[in-house]
PDB file of C-alpha atoms and ligand atoms in Angstrom:
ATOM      1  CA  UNK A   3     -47.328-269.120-141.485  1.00 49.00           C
ATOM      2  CA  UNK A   4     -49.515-268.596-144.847  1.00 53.00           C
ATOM      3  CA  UNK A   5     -48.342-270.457-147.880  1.00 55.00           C
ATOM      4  CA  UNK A   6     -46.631-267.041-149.311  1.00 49.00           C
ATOM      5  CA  UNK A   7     -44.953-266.669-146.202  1.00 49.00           C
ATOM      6  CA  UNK A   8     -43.608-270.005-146.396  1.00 49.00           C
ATOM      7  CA  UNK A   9     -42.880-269.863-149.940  1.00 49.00           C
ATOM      8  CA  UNK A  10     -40.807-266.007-149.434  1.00 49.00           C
ATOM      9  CA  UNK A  11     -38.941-268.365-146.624  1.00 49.00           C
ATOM     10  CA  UNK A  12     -37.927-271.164-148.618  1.00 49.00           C
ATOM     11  CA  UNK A  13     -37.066-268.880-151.458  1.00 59.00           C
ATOM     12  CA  UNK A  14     -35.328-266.659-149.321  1.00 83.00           C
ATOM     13  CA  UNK A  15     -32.553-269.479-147.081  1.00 95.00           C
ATOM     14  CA  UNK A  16     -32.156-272.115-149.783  1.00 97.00           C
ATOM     15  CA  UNK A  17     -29.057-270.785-151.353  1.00 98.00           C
ATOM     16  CA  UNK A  18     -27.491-270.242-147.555  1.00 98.00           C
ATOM     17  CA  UNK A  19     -28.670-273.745-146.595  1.00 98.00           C
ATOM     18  CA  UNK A  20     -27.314-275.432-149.408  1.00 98.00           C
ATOM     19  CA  UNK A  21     -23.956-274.021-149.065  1.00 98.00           C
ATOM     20  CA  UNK A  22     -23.833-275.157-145.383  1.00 98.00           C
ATOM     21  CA  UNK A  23     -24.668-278.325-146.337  1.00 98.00           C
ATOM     22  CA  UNK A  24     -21.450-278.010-148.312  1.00 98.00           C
ATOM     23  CA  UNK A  25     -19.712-276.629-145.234  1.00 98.00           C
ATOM     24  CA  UNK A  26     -20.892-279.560-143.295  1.00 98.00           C
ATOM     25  CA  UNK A  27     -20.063-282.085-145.424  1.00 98.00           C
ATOM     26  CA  UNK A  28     -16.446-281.006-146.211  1.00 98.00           C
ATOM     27  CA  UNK A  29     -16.131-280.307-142.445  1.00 98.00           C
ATOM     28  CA  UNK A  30     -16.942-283.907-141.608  1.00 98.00           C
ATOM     29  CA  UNK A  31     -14.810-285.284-144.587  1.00 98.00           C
ATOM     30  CA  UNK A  32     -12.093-283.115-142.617  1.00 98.00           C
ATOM     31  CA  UNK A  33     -13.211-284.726-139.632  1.00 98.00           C
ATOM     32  CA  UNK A  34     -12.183-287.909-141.048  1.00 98.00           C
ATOM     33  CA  UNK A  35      -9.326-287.452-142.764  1.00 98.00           C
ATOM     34  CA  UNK A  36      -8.014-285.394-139.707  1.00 98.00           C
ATOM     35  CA  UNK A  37      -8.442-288.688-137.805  1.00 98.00           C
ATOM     36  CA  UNK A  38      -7.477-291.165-140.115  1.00 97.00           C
ATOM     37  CA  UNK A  39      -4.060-289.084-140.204  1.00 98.00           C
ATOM     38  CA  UNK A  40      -3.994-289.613-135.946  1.00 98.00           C
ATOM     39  CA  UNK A  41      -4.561-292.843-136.401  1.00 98.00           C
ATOM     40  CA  UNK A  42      -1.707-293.982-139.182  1.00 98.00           C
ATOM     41  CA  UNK A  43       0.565-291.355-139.041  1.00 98.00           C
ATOM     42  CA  UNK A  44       4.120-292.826-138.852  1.00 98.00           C
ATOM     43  CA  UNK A  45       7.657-291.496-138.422  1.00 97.00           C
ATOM     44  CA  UNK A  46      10.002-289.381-136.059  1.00 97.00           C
ATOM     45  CA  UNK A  47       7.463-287.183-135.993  1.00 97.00           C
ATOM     46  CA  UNK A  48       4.783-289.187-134.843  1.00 98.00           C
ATOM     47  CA  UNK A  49       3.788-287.816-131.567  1.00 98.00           C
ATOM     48  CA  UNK A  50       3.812-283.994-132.571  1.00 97.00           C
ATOM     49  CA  UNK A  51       1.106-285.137-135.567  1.00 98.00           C
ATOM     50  CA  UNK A  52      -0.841-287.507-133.393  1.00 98.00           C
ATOM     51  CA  UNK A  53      -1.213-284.739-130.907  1.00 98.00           C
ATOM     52  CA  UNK A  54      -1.741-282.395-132.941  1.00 98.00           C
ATOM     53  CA  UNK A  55      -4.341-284.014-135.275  1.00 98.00           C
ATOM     54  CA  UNK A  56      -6.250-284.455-132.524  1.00 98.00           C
ATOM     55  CA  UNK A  57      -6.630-281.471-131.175  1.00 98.00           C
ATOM     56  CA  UNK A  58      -7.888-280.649-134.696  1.00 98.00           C
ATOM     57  CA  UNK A  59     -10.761-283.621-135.218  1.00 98.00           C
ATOM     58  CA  UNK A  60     -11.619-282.815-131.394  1.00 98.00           C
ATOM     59  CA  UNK A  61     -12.300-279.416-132.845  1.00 98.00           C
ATOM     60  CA  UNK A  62     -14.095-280.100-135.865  1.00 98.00           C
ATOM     61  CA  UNK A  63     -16.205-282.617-133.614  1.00 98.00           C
ATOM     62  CA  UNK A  64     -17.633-279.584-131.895  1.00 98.00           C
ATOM     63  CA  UNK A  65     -17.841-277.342-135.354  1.00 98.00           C
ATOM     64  CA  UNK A  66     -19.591-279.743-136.949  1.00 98.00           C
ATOM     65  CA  UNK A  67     -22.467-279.757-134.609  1.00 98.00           C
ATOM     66  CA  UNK A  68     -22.581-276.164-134.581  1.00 98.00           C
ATOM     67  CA  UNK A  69     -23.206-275.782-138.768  1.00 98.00           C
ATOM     68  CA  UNK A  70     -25.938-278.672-138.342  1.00 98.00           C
ATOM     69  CA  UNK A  71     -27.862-276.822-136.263  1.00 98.00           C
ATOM     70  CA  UNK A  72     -27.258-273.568-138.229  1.00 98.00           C
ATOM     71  CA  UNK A  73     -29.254-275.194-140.695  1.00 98.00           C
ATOM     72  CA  UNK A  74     -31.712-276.384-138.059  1.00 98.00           C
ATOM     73  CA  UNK A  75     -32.052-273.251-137.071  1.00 98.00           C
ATOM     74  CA  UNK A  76     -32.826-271.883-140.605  1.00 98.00           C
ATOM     75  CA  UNK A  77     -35.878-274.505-140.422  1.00 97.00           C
ATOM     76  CA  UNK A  78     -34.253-277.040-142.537  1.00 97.00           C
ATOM     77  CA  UNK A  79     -33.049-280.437-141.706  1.00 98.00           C
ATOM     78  CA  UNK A  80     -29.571-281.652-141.770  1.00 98.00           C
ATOM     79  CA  UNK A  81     -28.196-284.272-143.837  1.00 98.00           C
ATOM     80  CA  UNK A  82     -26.214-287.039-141.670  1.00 97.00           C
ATOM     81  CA  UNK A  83     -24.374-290.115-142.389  1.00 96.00           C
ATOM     82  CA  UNK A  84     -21.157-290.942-144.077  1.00 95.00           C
ATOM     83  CA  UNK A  85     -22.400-292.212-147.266  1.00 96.00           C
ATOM     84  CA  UNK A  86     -24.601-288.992-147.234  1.00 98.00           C
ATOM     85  CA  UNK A  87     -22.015-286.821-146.249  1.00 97.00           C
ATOM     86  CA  UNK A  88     -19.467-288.126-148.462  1.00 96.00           C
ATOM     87  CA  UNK A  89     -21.679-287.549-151.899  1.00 97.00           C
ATOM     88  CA  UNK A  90     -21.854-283.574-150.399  1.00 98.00           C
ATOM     89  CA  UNK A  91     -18.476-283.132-150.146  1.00 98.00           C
ATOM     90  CA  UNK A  92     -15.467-282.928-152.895  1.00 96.00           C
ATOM     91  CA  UNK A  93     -12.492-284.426-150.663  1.00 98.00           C
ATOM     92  CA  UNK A  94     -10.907-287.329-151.387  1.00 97.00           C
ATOM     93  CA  UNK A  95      -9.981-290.294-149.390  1.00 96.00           C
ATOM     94  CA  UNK A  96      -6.620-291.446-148.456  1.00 95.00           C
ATOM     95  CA  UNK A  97      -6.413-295.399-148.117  1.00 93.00           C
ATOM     96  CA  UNK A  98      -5.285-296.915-144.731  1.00 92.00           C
ATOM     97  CA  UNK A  99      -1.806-297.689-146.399  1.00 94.00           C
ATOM     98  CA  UNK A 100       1.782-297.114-144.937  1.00 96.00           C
ATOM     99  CA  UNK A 101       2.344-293.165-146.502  1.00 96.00           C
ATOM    100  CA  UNK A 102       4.874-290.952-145.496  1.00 97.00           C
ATOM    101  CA  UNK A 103       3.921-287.935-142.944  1.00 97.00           C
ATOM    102  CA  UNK A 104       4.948-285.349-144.966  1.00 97.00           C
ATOM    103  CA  UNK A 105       2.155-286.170-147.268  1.00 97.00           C
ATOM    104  CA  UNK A 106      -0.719-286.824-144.617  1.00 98.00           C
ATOM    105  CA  UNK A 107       0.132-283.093-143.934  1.00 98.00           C
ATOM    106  CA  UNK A 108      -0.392-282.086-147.760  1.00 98.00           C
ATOM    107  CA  UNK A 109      -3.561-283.744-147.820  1.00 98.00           C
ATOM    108  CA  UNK A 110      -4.838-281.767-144.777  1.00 98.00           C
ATOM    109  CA  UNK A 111      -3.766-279.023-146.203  1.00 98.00           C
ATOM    110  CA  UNK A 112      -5.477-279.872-150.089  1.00 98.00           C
ATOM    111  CA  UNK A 113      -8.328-280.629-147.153  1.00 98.00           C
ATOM    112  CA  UNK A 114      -8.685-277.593-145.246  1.00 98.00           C
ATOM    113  CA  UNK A 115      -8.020-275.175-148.067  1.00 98.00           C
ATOM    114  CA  UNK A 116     -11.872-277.230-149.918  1.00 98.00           C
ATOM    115  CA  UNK A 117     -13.189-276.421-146.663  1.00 98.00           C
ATOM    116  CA  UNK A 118     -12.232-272.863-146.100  1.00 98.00           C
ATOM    117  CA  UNK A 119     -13.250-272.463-150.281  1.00 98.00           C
ATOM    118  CA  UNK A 120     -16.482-273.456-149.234  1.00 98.00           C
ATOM    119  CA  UNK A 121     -17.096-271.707-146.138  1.00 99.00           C
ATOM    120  CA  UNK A 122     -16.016-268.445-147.916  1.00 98.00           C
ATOM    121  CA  UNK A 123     -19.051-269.172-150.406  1.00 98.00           C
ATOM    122  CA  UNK A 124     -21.041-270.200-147.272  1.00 98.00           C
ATOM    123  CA  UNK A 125     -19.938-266.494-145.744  1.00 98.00           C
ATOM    124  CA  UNK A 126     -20.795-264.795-149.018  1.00 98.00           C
ATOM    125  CA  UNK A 127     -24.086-266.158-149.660  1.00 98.00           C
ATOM    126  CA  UNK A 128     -25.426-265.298-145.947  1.00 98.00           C
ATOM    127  CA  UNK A 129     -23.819-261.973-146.212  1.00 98.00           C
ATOM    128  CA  UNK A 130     -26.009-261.391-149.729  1.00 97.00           C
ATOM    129  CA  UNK A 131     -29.093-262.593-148.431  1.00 97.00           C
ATOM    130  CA  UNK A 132     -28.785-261.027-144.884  1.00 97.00           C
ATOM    131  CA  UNK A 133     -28.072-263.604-142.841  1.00 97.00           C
ATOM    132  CA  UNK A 134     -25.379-262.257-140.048  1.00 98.00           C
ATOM    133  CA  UNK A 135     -25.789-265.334-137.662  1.00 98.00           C
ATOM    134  CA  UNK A 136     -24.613-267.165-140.273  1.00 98.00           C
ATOM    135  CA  UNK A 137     -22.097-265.109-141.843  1.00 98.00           C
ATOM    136  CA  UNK A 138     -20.450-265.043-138.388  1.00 98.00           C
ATOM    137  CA  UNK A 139     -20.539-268.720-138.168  1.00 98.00           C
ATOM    138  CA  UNK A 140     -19.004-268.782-141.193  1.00 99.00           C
ATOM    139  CA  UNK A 141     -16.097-266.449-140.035  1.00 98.00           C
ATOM    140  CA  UNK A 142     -15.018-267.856-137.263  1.00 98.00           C
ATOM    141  CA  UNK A 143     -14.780-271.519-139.013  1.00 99.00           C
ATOM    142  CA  UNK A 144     -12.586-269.405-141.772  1.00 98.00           C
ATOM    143  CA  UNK A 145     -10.334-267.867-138.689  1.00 98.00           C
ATOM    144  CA  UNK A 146      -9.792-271.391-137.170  1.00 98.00           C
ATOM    145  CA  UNK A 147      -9.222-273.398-140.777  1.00 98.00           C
ATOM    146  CA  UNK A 148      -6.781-270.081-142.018  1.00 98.00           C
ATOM    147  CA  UNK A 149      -4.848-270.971-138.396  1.00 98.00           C
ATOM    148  CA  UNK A 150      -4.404-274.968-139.126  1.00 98.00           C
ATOM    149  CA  UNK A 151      -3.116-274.249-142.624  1.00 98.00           C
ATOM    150  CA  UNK A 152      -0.753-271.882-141.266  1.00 98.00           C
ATOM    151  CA  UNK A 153       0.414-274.932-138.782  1.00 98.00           C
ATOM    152  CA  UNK A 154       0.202-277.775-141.585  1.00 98.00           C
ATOM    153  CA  UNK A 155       2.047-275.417-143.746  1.00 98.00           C
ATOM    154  CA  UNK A 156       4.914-274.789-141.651  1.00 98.00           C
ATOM    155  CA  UNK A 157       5.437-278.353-140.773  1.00 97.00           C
ATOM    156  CA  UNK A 158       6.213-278.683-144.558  1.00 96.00           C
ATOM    157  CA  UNK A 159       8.702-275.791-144.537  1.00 95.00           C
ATOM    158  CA  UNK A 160      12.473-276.989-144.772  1.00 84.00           C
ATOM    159  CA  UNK A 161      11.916-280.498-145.001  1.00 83.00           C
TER     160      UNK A 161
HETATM  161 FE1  FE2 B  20      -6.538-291.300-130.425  1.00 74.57          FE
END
């Protein structure tokens, strides 16, 4: 490829890769707050949130992998690590402390809505610089974050 080329690239998939690098770290913050939650969740309704925090950190396991080698495949390398990861991403931490279920579910939810904020930016940015692989990605990480904020949301309802 001749310098221009390379140059027109870099130009070109910065602004996509930098917000997946967003996506991914928010994801993986997710990740671990989703399983922190599995892990310390008390209560009467501790084996309906164990469960079904799992299911959710098995899934973001999986996505996670996927955006990192989006931006692979957009000839860029992915950042790793926790430390790393953690200085992308704007989600806060809950301590491993006794605290009440009802709030492990509002943090997911405070969680998954800085995720789905960011893979909408992720979405828009591919879709302006014509990048459908991508913006597809990016949709279908929206689709399955919109569905666990409709669950985490109705656990909350009428309590
Ligand atoms: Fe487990």
């Amino acid at each position: 490829m001749s310098k221009t080329a390379t140059a027109t690239k870099a130009k070109s998939t910065k602004p996509i890769v930098d917000s997946l690098k967003t996506v991914l770290a928010d994801s993986y913050a997710l990740l671990g707050q989703t399983h922190i939650a599995h892990w310390n969740v008390e209560g009467p309704a501790f084996f309906s949130l164990h469960a079904a925090f799992q299911t959710q950190y098995e899934e973001l396991f999986i996505a996670v992998d996927d955006i990192a080698e989006r931006i692979r495949g957009l000839d860029e390398y992915s950042p790793g690590g926790l430390k790393t990861l953690a200085s992308l991403s704007s989600i806060s931490e809950l301590d491993a402390e006794a605290i009440p279920a009802k709030d492990y579910v509002a943090h997911l939810i405070e969680c998954n809505e800085i995720v789905g904020a960011s893979l909408r930016t992720a979405r828009d940015t591919a879709a302006e610089k014509g990048d459908p692989q991508t913006e597809d990605l990016m949709i279908g990480r929206i689709q399955v974050h919109d569905k666990a904020l409709w669950m985490l949301r109705s656990f909350l309802k009428n309590l």
